[in-house]
mmCIF file of C-alpha atoms in Angstrom:
data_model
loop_
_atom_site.group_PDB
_atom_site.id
_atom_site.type_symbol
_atom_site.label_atom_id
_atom_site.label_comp_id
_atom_site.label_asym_id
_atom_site.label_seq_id
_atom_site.Cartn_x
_atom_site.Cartn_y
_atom_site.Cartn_z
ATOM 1 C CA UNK A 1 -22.409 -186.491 -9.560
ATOM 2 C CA UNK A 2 -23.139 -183.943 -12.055
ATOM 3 C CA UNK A 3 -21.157 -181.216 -13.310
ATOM 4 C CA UNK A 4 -20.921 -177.688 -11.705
ATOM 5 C CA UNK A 5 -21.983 -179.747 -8.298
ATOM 6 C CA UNK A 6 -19.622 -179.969 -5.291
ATOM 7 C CA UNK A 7 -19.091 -182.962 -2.824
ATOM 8 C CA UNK A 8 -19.861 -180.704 0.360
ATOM 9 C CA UNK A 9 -23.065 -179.377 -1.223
ATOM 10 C CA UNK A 10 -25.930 -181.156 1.071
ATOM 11 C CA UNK A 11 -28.660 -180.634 -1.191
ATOM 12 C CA UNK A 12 -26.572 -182.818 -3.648
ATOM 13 C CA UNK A 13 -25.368 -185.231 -0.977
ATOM 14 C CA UNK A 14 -29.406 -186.027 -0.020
ATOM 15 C CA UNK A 15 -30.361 -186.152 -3.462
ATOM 16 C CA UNK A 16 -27.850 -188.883 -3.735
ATOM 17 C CA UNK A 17 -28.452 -190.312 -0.324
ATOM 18 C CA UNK A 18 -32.241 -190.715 -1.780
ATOM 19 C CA UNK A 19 -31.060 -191.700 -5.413
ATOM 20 C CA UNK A 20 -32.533 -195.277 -5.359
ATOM 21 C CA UNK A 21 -35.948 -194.421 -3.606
ATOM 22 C CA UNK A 22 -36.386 -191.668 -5.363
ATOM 23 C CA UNK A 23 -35.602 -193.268 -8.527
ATOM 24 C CA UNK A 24 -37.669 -195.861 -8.208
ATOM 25 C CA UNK A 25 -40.836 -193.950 -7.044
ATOM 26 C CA UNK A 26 -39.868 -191.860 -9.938
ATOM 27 C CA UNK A 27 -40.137 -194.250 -12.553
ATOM 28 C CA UNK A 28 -43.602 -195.707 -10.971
ATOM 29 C CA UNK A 29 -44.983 -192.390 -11.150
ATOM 30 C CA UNK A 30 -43.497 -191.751 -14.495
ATOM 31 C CA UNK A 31 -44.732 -195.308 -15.616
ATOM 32 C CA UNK A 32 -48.505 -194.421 -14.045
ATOM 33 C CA UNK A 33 -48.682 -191.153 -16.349
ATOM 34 C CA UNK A 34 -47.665 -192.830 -19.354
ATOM 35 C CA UNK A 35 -50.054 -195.766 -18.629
ATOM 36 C CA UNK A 36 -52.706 -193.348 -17.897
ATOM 37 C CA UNK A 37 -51.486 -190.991 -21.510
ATOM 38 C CA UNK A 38 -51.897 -194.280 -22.977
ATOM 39 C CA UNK A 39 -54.928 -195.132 -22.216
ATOM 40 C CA UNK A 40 -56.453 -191.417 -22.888
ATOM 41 C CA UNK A 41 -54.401 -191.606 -25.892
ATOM 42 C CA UNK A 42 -55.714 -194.761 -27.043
ATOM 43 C CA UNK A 43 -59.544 -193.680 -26.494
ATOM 44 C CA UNK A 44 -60.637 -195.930 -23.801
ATOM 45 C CA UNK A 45 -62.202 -194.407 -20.851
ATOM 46 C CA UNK A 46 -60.508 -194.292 -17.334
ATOM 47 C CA UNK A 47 -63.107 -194.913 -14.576
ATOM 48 C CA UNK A 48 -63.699 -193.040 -11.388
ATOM 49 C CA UNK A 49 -61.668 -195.834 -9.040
ATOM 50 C CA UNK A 50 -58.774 -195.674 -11.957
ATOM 51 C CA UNK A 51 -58.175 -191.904 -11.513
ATOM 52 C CA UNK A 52 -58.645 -192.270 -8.229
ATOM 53 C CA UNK A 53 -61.334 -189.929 -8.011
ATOM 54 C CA UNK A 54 -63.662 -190.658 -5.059
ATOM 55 C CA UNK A 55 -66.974 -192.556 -5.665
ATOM 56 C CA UNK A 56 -66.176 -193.674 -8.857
ATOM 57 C CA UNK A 57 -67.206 -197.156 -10.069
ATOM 58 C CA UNK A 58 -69.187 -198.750 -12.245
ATOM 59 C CA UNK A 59 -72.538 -198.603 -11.017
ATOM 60 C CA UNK A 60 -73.287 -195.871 -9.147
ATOM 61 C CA UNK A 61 -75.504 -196.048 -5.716
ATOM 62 C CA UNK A 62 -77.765 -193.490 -3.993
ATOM 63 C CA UNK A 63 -76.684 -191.608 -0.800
ATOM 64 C CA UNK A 64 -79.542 -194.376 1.177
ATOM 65 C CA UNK A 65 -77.306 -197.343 -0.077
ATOM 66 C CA UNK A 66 -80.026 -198.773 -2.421
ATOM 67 C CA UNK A 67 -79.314 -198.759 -6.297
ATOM 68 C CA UNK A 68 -81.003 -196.789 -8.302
ATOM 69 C CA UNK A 69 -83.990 -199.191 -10.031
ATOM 70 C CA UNK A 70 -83.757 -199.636 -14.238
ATOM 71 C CA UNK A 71 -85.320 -197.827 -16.300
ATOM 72 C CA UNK A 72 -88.189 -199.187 -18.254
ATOM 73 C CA UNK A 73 -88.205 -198.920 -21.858
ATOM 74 C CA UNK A 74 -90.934 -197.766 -23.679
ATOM 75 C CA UNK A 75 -90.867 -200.056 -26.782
ATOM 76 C CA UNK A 76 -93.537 -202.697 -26.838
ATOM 77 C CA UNK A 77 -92.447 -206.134 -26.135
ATOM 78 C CA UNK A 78 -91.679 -208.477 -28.716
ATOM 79 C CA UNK A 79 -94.060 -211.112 -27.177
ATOM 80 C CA UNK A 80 -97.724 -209.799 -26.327
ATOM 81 C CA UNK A 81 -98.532 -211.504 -23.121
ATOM 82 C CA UNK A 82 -101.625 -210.039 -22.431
ATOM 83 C CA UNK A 83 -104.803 -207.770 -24.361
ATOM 84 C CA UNK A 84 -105.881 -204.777 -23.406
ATOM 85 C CA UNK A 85 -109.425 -204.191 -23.194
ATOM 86 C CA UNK A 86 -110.738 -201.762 -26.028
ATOM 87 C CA UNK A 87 -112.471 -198.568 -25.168
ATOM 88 C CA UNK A 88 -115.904 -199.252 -24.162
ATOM 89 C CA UNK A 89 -115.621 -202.920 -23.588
ATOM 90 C CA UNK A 90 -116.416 -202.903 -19.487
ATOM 91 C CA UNK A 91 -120.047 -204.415 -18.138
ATOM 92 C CA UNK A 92 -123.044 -202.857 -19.524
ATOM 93 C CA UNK A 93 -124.675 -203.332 -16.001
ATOM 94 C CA UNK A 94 -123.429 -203.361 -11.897
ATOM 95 C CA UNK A 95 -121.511 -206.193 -11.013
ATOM 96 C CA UNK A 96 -124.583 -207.345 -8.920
ATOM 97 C CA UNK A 97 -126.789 -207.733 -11.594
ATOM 98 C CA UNK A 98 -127.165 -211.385 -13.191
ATOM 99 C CA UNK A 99 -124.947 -212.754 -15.920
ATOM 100 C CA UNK A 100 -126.895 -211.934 -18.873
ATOM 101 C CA UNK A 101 -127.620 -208.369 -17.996
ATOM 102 C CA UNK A 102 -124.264 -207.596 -17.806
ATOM 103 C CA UNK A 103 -124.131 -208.591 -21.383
ATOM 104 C CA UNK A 104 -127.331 -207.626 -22.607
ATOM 105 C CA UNK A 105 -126.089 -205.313 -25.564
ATOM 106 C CA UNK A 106 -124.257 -208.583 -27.208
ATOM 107 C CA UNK A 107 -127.549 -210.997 -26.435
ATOM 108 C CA UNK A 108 -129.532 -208.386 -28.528
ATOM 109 C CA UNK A 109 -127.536 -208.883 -31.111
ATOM 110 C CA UNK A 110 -126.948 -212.252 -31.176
ATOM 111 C CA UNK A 111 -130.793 -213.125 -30.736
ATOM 112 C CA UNK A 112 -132.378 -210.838 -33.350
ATOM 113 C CA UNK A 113 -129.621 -211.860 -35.843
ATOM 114 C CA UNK A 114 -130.853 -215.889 -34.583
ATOM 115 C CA UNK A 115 -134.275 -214.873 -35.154
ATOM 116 C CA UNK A 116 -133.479 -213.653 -38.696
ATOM 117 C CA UNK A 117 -131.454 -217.075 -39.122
ATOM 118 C CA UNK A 118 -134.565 -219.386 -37.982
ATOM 119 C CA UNK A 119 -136.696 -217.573 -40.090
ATOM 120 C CA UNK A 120 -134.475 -217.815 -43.664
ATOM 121 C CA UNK A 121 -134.159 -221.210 -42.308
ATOM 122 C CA UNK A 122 -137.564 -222.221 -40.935
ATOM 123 C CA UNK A 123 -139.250 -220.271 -44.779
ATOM 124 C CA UNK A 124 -142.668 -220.051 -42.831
ATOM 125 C CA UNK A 125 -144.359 -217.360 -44.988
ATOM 126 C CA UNK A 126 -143.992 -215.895 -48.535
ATOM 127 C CA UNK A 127 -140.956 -213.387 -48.082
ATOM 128 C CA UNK A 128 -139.741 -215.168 -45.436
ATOM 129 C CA UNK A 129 -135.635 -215.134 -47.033
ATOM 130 C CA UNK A 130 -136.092 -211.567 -47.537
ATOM 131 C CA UNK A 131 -137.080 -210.503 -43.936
ATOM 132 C CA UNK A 132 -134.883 -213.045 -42.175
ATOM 133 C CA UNK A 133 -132.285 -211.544 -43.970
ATOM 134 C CA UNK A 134 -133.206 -207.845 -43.303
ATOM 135 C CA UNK A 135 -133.225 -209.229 -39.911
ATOM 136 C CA UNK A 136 -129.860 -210.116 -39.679
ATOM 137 C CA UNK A 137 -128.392 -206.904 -41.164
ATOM 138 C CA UNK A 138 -130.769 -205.098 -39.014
ATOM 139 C CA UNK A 139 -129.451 -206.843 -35.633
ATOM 140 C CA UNK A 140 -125.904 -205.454 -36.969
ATOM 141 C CA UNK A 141 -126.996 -202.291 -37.201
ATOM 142 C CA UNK A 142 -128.296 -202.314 -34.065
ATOM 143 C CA UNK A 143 -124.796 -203.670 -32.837
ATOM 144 C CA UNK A 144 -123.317 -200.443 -34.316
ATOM 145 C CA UNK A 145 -125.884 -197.658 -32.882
ATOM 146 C CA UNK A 146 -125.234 -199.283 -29.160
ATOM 147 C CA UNK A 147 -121.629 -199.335 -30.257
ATOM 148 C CA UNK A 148 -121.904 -195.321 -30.424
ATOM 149 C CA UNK A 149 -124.575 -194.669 -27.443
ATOM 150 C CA UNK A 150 -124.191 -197.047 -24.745
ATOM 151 C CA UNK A 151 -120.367 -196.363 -22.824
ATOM 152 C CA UNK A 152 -119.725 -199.459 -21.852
ATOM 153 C CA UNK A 153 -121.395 -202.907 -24.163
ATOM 154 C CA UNK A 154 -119.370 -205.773 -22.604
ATOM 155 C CA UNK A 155 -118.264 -208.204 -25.179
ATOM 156 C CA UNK A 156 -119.579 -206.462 -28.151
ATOM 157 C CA UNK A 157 -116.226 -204.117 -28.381
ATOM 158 C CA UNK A 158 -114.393 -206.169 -30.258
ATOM 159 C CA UNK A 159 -111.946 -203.476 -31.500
ATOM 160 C CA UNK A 160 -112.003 -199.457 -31.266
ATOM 161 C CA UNK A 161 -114.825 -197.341 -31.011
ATOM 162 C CA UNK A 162 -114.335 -196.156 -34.823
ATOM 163 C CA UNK A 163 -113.517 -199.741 -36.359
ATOM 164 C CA UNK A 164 -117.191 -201.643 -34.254
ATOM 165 C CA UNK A 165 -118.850 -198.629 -35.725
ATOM 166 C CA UNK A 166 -117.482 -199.297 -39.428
ATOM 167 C CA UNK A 167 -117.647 -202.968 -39.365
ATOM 168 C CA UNK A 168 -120.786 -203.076 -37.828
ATOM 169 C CA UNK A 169 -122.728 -200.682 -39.690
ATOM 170 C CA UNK A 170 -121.191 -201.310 -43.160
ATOM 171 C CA UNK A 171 -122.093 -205.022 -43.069
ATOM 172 C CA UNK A 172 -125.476 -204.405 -41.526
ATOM 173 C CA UNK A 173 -126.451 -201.982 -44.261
ATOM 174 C CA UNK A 174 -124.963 -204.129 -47.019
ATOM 175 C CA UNK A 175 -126.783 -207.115 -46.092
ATOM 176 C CA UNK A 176 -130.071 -204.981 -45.434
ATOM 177 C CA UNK A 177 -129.713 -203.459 -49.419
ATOM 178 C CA UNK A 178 -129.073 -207.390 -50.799
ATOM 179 C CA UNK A 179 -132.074 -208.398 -49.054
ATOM 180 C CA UNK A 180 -134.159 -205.460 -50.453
ATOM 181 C CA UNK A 181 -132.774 -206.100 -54.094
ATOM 182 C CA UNK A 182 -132.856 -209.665 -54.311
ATOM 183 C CA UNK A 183 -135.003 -210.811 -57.080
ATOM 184 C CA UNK A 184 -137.846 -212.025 -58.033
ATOM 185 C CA UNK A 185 -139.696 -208.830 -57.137
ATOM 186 C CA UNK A 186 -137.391 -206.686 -55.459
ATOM 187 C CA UNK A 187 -138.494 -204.231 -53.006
ATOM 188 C CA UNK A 188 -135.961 -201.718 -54.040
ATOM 189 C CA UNK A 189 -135.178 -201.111 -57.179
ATOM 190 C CA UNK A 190 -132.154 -199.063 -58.338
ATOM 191 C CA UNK A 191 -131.398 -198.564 -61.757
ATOM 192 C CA UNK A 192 -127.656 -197.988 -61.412
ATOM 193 C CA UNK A 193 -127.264 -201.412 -59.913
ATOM 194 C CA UNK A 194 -129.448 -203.279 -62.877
ATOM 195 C CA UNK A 195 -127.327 -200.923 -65.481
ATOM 196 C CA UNK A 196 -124.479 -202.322 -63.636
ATOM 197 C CA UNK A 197 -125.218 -206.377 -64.116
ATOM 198 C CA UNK A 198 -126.845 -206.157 -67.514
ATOM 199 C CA UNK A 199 -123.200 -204.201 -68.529
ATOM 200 C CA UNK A 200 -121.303 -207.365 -66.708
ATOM 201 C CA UNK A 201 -123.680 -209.976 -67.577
ATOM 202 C CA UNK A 202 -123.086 -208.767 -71.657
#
């Protein structure tokens, strides 16, 4: 009983009638806010169903009832389980069309660079190193030129568009120049080059 309060005062009387009840839910709710101050206080995040907010939890689902699906990430994979075709690399002919014409840019290749081979090999005639040779950079070349005209060459994209082109063409025309320079008589003669091994050669 407090002071200034009088026995016959009701609102008094119920308060005291209630004292226990109300004391205890009192101290639960007190105890929830300072649980719930502590943990805002402390930093760590209340959740939906702690707040007792409706729909909260942890995972969240659509109005239908089905989750929503995970997002892909767009970082590549740490193991490469497949290889993507490069640009270019599709059949040269119809699917209908036999084996080797689907593939007939590559068998060009591959057959006038053989040639070239059995000839440097074979050394039927005089020059016979020297146009073998220009045979096989020239087959190369060739690689490179369908590279860049034909859209689709089958199994002769090896990489990009830009790096067949380079590859192709740079060790085509290198090989094509050694053949022409190669001594004894050379067929091309560039004064640069000869400056160059006399200089190295001394």
């Amino acid at each position: 009983m407090g002071a200034g309060t009088s026995p016959a005062d009701p609102a008094s009387a119920g308060r005291e009638a209630d004292g226990p009840d109300s004391a205890a839910e009192g101290g639960s709710t007190a105890t929830g806010n300072t649980e719930a101050g502590s943990g805002a206080e402390a930093g760590r995040p209340v959740s939906g169903s702690e707040a007792g907010e409706p729909g909260g939890g942890a995972a969240s689902a659509e109005p239908g009832g089905e989750a929503a699906a995970p997002r892909r990430s767009r970082r590549f994979p740490l193991f490469t389980r497949d290889t993507a075709r490069p640009e270019g690399g599709g059949r040269a002919a119809p699917g209908d069309a036999p084996a080797p014409a689907r593939q007939w840019p590559l068998l060009t290749v591959l057959c006038t660079a053989g040639a070239g081979l059995l000839i440097v090999a074979l050394d039927p005639f005089a020059e016979a190193f020297r146009i073998g040779t220009i045979l096989i950079g020239a087959a190369l070349i060739a690689g490179a030129v369908l590279r860049w005209v034909v859209p689709s060459v089958g199994m002769l994209a090896v990489r990009s568009r830009f790096t067949d082109l380079v590859t192709y063409g740079l060790m085509g025309t290198l090989i094509v120049l050694l053949a022409l320079v190669a001594q004894p008589k050379p067929w091309l003669d560039i004064p640069i080059l000869e400056d160059a091994v006399r200089f190295t050669i001394r």
